[in-house]
């Protein structure tokens, strides 16, 4: 047998794959968010290029135009963005100064550094939101042990310490219960050079997420607000629409649009919120975090909305008109597939088979990631009429994909 | 500026991109059907490899694992399928004998050659369907001018001449009106070595398409039957569900499932049908064509069904359980974007912008193809409640994408 077949990418430069009349979006990052952007980009006829740290990472497995490099290295970033119509991100970790350098060189970075710094630095974000009059928990910069002690005292010990930069999925967040724990924690973190802030620990009833997309031209389009269930700091469930939200829905959607506009966000923005109760027992909300990209709490839009967050993000960063965010079912629930301590012997393909046999309506999304405890390796979307039934199906399917048994 | 970034595919063999626990499907073909299979494969965590004739073709632009080769060359086909869990197609043109050779070598070809020959050779298909008792127009093999003349006489001149192999989109179909035209046509075609058949020209009221998927294990799942509008032999519109179908719907869905099962089809099967009227003025149907792959008349499922034809095809060829084919809207209409004689100066991106400004609910799908008269370069799906409104919106959007003006 002669083999005249040959891999194509060996003799093509990335840009030669691009059609002249096709916009190119470069995504800095190689995780599942970049991967799912590519899914939508294919259908839109948008060319996606990614900057990946490793050819085996989630997005790098499925994108045709992959450049290997380091997003903290300005030369690498400059090289990958050349010729792009827009540059965007699947994480917040590109150094702000690199983004300024790209902007200065005329690169169309969306969102831009002035907006993105609010998703990169929690103290900058809290300060900005407070200036805007958005509801945020009381907070303080922590630059010394004294700062921490006085804030701890003022809050009667109900505090949360956060790393200003680099946290995700519960990393970079601490809840010291006593003055002794506080002292030990702060000393250790300051010694390690971690930039810190503190905020009041909110007695939350539940968490919500309000997602909105905004274009450079200033158009905004919000999705229905969802309830987000977190376990150990990691999102495990998103319920759309958030049950029983009532008048708070409008308030929260408007807040998200206001934040997007005031901060000059472009692309998808997730506003994560705490719902609590005021002294009269009425619902009250506080902004917790901002993410300026597609977000875990928006994965349900892939199967529950006319326009998914991934399509909308691409449209937004290219300054296209935004799509309809109308739901295609009364309820959609997303359950994350999170790696457990042990990966069962049953293959993932066999687990999918079992899930689909029982639930032909389950939409399984996998990220091409190997199993590791706590790692997000996929999610399941289920739509229907009854929120309890849909929620329980989504949870059961996600559970089976991890544990190879029904809950 | 130093450039330490590097294209990844230059130093990776295709299989090194594959995760061990991920099924691999090799698709023979590089058109929009392979492209849209990849869209769904990304979400399912299924690894797609394609055999492409050119690195710039539709699917080759967006797939990470592309092998360049010739599907008529058995060595090329053998090379690309190595290590695949399943092998499937985005066209019917792989020589049947190559498929037998692959099967003999233990390759999991879906659909297999015994089934696929019915989509490759129209005479084989007609004969087989007649044996099954499926409604087909009267037909005859044409191996000589005498064969043609006698069939023409028997049908009172209402005949259609078809090339047995290789036709698509109106190519390979002729309608001679007179004996003289018939003689000239048949002589020319037989001289050129074209294998021919003839069938009665049906006085059709409209065309329908019944799509079904079937797994190697024998499970079938049908989508709602659609009305398919053809212009010059090319599908321009699919309306789901076909309006006013009544009792014919069940009959047609059962017929499609029977054909899939009797022919041993695996993956997606499109049964294209003529709807006509019998002597009593009642609806009557005839099978026109079969396609054993995702089909143009099934593109609406991407935005109108829980499980699209592309996801279902992948699930079917991997023998996964089939997904729900429930609709997510009362009506979905697909309109093809077909290249016109002139490609307007307005860029495609600007046309998309104009379409979305007016219709934020329009789902635009582009194939990464350059403009050429009559070429399928994309499609638009629109969903809603009112079939006339949805149809007119879909048509208007597709028209704008081609002509840069509203109809």
XYZ file of C-alpha atoms in Angstrom, chain B residues 5-407:
403
model
C 4.937 31.365 18.125
C 4.719 28.421 15.780
C 1.948 26.580 13.944
C 1.108 23.426 15.790
C 0.143 21.133 12.962
C 3.555 21.281 11.411
C 4.967 18.960 14.049
C 2.053 16.724 14.897
C 0.681 13.686 13.162
C -3.137 13.641 12.993
C -3.618 10.872 15.516
C -1.500 12.576 18.149
C -4.286 15.145 18.527
C -6.716 12.449 19.567
C -7.533 11.681 23.186
C -7.472 7.956 23.888
C -11.013 7.878 25.282
C -12.508 9.840 22.374
C -14.141 8.109 19.398
C -12.712 9.067 16.002
C -14.957 9.389 12.955
C -13.290 9.757 9.590
C -15.390 11.611 7.045
C -14.561 11.039 3.389
C -15.233 14.444 1.874
C -14.522 18.099 2.490
C -17.774 19.909 1.696
C -20.272 21.710 3.903
C -21.759 18.468 5.191
C -18.410 17.368 6.617
C -17.949 20.910 7.939
C -21.256 20.853 9.795
C -20.566 17.354 11.134
C -17.432 18.817 12.709
C -19.517 21.529 14.386
C -21.482 18.892 16.241
C -18.520 16.596 16.785
C -16.718 19.314 18.728
C -19.544 19.478 21.262
C -19.883 15.697 21.527
C -16.166 15.280 22.131
C -15.945 13.167 18.985
C -12.710 13.501 17.029
C -13.259 14.147 13.313
C -10.666 13.488 10.629
C -11.453 14.294 7.020
C -10.116 13.237 3.653
C -10.027 16.444 1.627
C -9.037 17.035 -1.956
C -7.891 20.581 -1.213
C -6.874 22.362 1.971
C -9.069 25.342 1.104
C -12.303 23.402 0.753
C -15.189 24.011 3.104
C -14.518 21.447 5.834
C -10.740 21.562 5.498
C -10.783 25.213 6.637
C -12.228 24.375 10.051
C -11.150 20.842 10.969
C -7.931 20.285 12.903
C -7.190 16.833 11.503
C -7.147 17.102 7.704
C -5.582 14.587 5.345
C -5.201 15.566 1.703
C -5.931 12.809 -0.743
C -8.148 11.375 -3.454
C -11.252 9.405 -2.467
C -11.066 7.401 -5.710
C -7.583 6.187 -4.708
C -7.894 3.169 -2.427
C -4.452 3.753 -0.921
C -5.438 7.278 0.144
C -8.694 6.047 1.606
C -6.955 3.226 3.488
C -4.449 5.679 4.922
C -7.004 8.157 6.250
C -9.288 5.575 7.855
C -6.541 3.885 9.884
C -7.466 3.848 13.552
C -10.979 5.240 13.076
C -13.908 4.011 15.110
C -16.210 4.676 12.164
C -15.852 5.884 8.589
C -18.589 7.869 6.891
C -19.126 10.218 3.947
C -20.304 13.620 2.916
C -21.045 12.410 -0.639
C -21.878 9.153 -2.442
C -18.984 9.106 -4.863
C -16.488 6.745 -3.243
C -16.282 3.735 -5.575
C -18.406 0.878 -4.214
C -15.497 -1.575 -4.668
C -13.291 0.536 -2.370
C -15.950 0.272 0.322
C -16.050 -3.490 -0.061
C -12.255 -3.561 0.230
C -12.388 -1.517 3.436
C -15.104 -3.731 4.889
C -13.078 -6.820 4.012
C -10.160 -5.272 5.899
C -12.347 -4.896 8.992
C -12.948 -1.147 8.680
C -16.235 0.031 10.232
C -17.775 1.724 7.164
C -21.162 3.357 7.906
C -23.276 3.146 5.830
C -21.815 -0.016 4.312
C -21.459 -0.638 0.568
C -24.554 -2.872 0.327
C -26.695 -0.003 1.591
C -24.778 2.833 -0.060
C -25.009 1.359 -3.556
C -28.709 2.286 -3.400
C -27.735 5.925 -3.084
C -24.984 5.591 -5.696
C -26.857 3.828 -8.477
C -30.391 5.007 -9.214
C -31.335 1.835 -11.099
C -30.217 -0.388 -8.230
C -32.235 1.853 -5.886
C -35.404 1.828 -8.000
C -35.237 -1.952 -8.435
C -34.723 -2.499 -4.720
C -37.521 -0.115 -3.718
C -39.917 -1.758 -6.191
C -39.081 -5.124 -4.627
C -39.884 -3.687 -1.201
C -43.267 -2.488 -2.461
C -42.325 1.171 -1.929
C -44.164 3.570 -4.269
C -41.830 4.461 -7.149
C -42.598 5.867 -10.609
C -42.501 3.292 -13.417
C -38.897 2.894 -14.549
C -36.661 0.968 -16.932
C -32.989 0.312 -17.516
C -31.790 2.046 -20.692
C -28.982 0.173 -22.400
C -29.883 0.950 -25.974
C -31.759 3.457 -28.081
C -34.488 0.828 -28.491
C -34.905 0.593 -24.696
C -35.373 4.354 -24.569
C -37.779 4.499 -27.498
C -40.036 1.759 -26.186
C -40.189 3.278 -22.659
C -40.866 6.727 -24.178
C -43.746 5.256 -26.197
C -45.155 3.356 -23.206
C -45.191 6.540 -21.105
C -46.690 8.653 -23.913
C -43.538 10.768 -23.877
C -43.757 11.698 -20.184
C -40.272 10.488 -19.275
C -37.263 11.539 -17.331
C -33.825 10.198 -18.268
C -31.293 9.856 -15.465
C -27.632 9.008 -15.225
C -27.493 6.026 -12.857
C -24.452 7.404 -11.044
C -22.913 10.737 -10.146
C -25.863 13.116 -10.516
C -26.699 15.823 -7.992
C -28.586 19.125 -7.838
C -30.275 18.625 -11.212
C -27.112 17.378 -12.906
C -27.574 14.014 -14.616
C -31.334 14.468 -15.188
C -32.915 15.220 -18.566
C -36.463 15.723 -19.801
C -36.678 15.095 -23.578
C -39.960 16.417 -24.959
C -39.947 14.724 -28.353
C -38.752 11.476 -29.933
C -36.111 13.473 -31.777
C -34.788 15.027 -28.581
C -34.841 11.590 -26.968
C -32.879 9.986 -29.798
C -30.265 12.697 -29.819
C -29.885 12.685 -26.027
C -29.677 8.918 -25.635
C -27.237 8.503 -28.504
C -24.951 11.148 -27.044
C -25.098 9.747 -23.513
C -24.613 6.111 -24.518
C -21.712 7.124 -26.748
C -20.155 8.841 -23.758
C -20.510 5.620 -21.764
C -23.062 7.054 -19.313
C -25.080 4.358 -17.548
C -28.743 5.299 -17.892
C -32.234 4.630 -16.644
C -35.589 6.179 -17.452
C -38.668 6.792 -15.382
C -42.145 8.194 -15.768
C -42.267 11.965 -15.346
C -44.563 12.538 -12.394
C -47.101 15.402 -12.384
C -46.030 16.561 -8.980
C -47.910 18.868 -6.660
C -44.892 19.423 -4.479
C -41.795 17.659 -3.171
C -41.386 16.269 0.320
C -38.401 14.957 2.225
C -38.585 12.371 4.965
C -35.415 12.050 6.995
C -34.616 9.276 9.397
C -31.488 8.050 11.138
C -30.649 4.421 11.817
C -27.922 2.798 13.895
C -26.024 -0.412 13.096
C -27.956 -1.919 16.030
C -31.195 -1.206 14.189
C -32.707 1.723 16.095
C -34.419 4.344 13.919
C -35.549 7.885 14.666
C -37.402 10.055 12.134
C -37.599 13.838 11.916
C -40.837 15.577 10.967
C -41.452 15.392 7.192
C -40.653 18.642 5.377
C -41.781 20.281 2.182
C -38.836 20.837 -0.101
C -38.947 23.511 -2.786
C -36.647 22.956 -5.764
C -35.644 25.531 -8.347
C -33.846 24.239 -11.443
C -33.195 20.983 -9.634
C -31.608 22.648 -6.609
C -33.243 22.724 -3.205
C -33.969 26.330 -2.294
C -36.327 25.959 0.658
C -37.302 23.389 3.289
C -40.422 23.992 5.361
C -40.755 22.034 8.603
C -43.196 20.545 9.190
C -44.613 20.218 5.649
C -47.867 22.210 5.803
C -51.169 20.349 5.594
C -49.680 16.900 5.257
C -52.393 15.189 7.315
C -52.420 11.393 7.321
C -49.662 11.255 4.706
C -47.170 12.288 7.421
C -47.402 8.970 9.265
C -47.317 6.992 6.031
C -44.197 8.799 4.853
C -42.370 8.534 8.172
C -43.059 4.807 8.260
C -41.931 4.448 4.665
C -38.614 6.170 5.454
C -38.023 3.906 8.454
C -38.910 0.828 6.373
C -36.479 1.840 3.642
C -33.732 2.512 6.186
C -34.245 -0.877 7.787
C -34.746 -2.896 4.586
C -31.694 -1.421 2.885
C -29.569 -1.649 6.032
C -28.881 2.092 5.975
C -26.869 3.536 8.861
C -26.525 7.216 9.657
C -28.882 9.800 8.225
C -31.131 8.856 5.300
C -33.047 11.382 3.226
C -35.987 9.993 1.278
C -36.965 12.616 -1.290
C -40.543 12.221 -2.437
C -42.969 13.516 -5.036
C -46.434 14.357 -3.817
C -49.030 14.051 -6.577
C -52.781 13.430 -6.802
C -54.406 10.136 -7.712
C -57.485 9.772 -9.941
C -59.685 10.653 -6.950
C -57.729 13.815 -6.224
C -56.214 12.290 -3.093
C -52.559 12.798 -2.152
C -50.251 10.102 -3.417
C -46.497 9.855 -2.939
C -43.606 8.409 -4.906
C -40.022 8.014 -3.838
C -37.725 10.164 -5.960
C -34.201 9.934 -4.540
C -32.315 8.541 -1.574
C -29.299 10.150 0.101
C -27.418 8.316 2.832
C -25.867 11.196 4.722
C -27.036 14.516 6.145
C -29.021 16.256 3.442
C -29.868 19.791 2.395
C -33.513 19.243 3.356
C -32.341 18.490 6.929
C -30.321 21.675 7.561
C -33.333 23.162 9.365
C -32.783 20.641 12.192
C -29.709 22.618 13.319
C -31.971 25.315 14.700
C -35.360 23.623 14.790
C -34.844 20.285 16.567
C -33.374 19.030 19.807
C -31.015 16.839 17.764
C -29.704 18.078 14.423
C -29.088 15.750 11.500
C -25.337 16.263 11.896
C -25.272 15.228 15.553
C -27.631 12.345 14.814
C -25.518 11.134 11.889
C -22.416 10.999 14.107
C -24.326 9.245 16.891
C -25.776 6.769 14.398
C -22.511 5.815 12.678
C -20.895 5.317 16.111
C -23.888 3.187 17.155
C -24.777 5.540 20.001
C -28.456 5.786 20.992
C -30.281 8.305 18.810
C -31.377 11.703 20.105
C -34.799 13.263 20.393
C -36.050 14.754 17.120
C -38.673 16.907 18.813
C -38.992 20.371 17.295
C -37.996 23.411 19.361
C -40.393 25.770 17.533
C -43.747 25.306 15.786
C -42.219 26.069 12.368
C -38.668 26.250 11.038
C -37.833 27.202 7.459
C -34.448 26.796 5.797
C -33.592 28.898 2.750
C -30.473 28.149 0.747
C -27.968 30.878 -0.045
C -27.196 30.162 -3.705
C -24.604 32.130 -5.614
C -26.076 34.346 -8.374
C -24.625 35.452 -11.686
C -23.017 38.482 -10.076
C -21.477 38.761 -6.652
C -22.341 42.264 -5.382
C -19.614 44.605 -4.219
C -20.939 44.727 -0.663
C -18.844 42.357 1.451
C -20.501 39.245 2.850
C -19.811 40.572 6.356
C -21.746 43.739 5.540
C -24.595 41.664 4.097
C -24.735 39.647 7.309
C -24.835 42.891 9.273
C -27.801 44.150 7.236
C -29.658 40.865 7.587
C -29.159 40.715 11.341
C -30.134 44.354 11.786
C -33.533 43.587 10.322
C -33.879 39.984 11.560
C -32.022 39.294 14.825
C -33.656 35.845 14.871
C -32.107 34.741 11.532
C -29.599 31.908 11.923
C -26.981 32.354 9.212
C -24.814 29.358 8.255
C -21.974 29.924 5.777
C -19.742 27.275 4.271
C -16.526 29.213 3.674
C -17.072 28.980 -0.080
C -16.417 31.686 -2.618
C -19.230 32.990 -4.787
C -20.150 31.130 -7.985
C -23.476 31.117 -9.842
C -25.744 28.340 -8.534
C -23.275 27.267 -5.850
C -24.594 26.496 -2.381
C -22.603 28.864 -0.196
C -24.778 28.832 2.916
C -28.271 28.700 4.327
C -30.505 30.617 6.707
C -32.797 29.035 9.290
C -35.696 30.971 10.767
C -38.134 29.682 13.393
C -41.481 30.992 14.571
C -45.203 30.392 14.806
C -46.531 31.469 11.429
C -45.335 29.502 8.414
C -45.939 32.286 5.887
C -44.089 34.852 7.924
C -41.197 32.517 8.732
C -40.909 31.435 5.111
C -40.866 34.973 3.846
C -38.247 36.034 6.404
C -35.984 33.081 5.559
C -36.289 33.765 1.823
C -35.648 37.486 2.274
C -32.523 36.873 4.380
C -31.105 34.335 1.916
C -31.883 36.713 -0.948
C -30.080 39.579 0.748
C -26.988 37.461 1.414
C -26.731 36.806 -2.327
C -27.961 40.037 -3.887
C -27.196 42.661 -1.222
C -30.756 43.959 -1.550
C -34.144 42.994 -0.144
C -36.573 41.178 -2.464
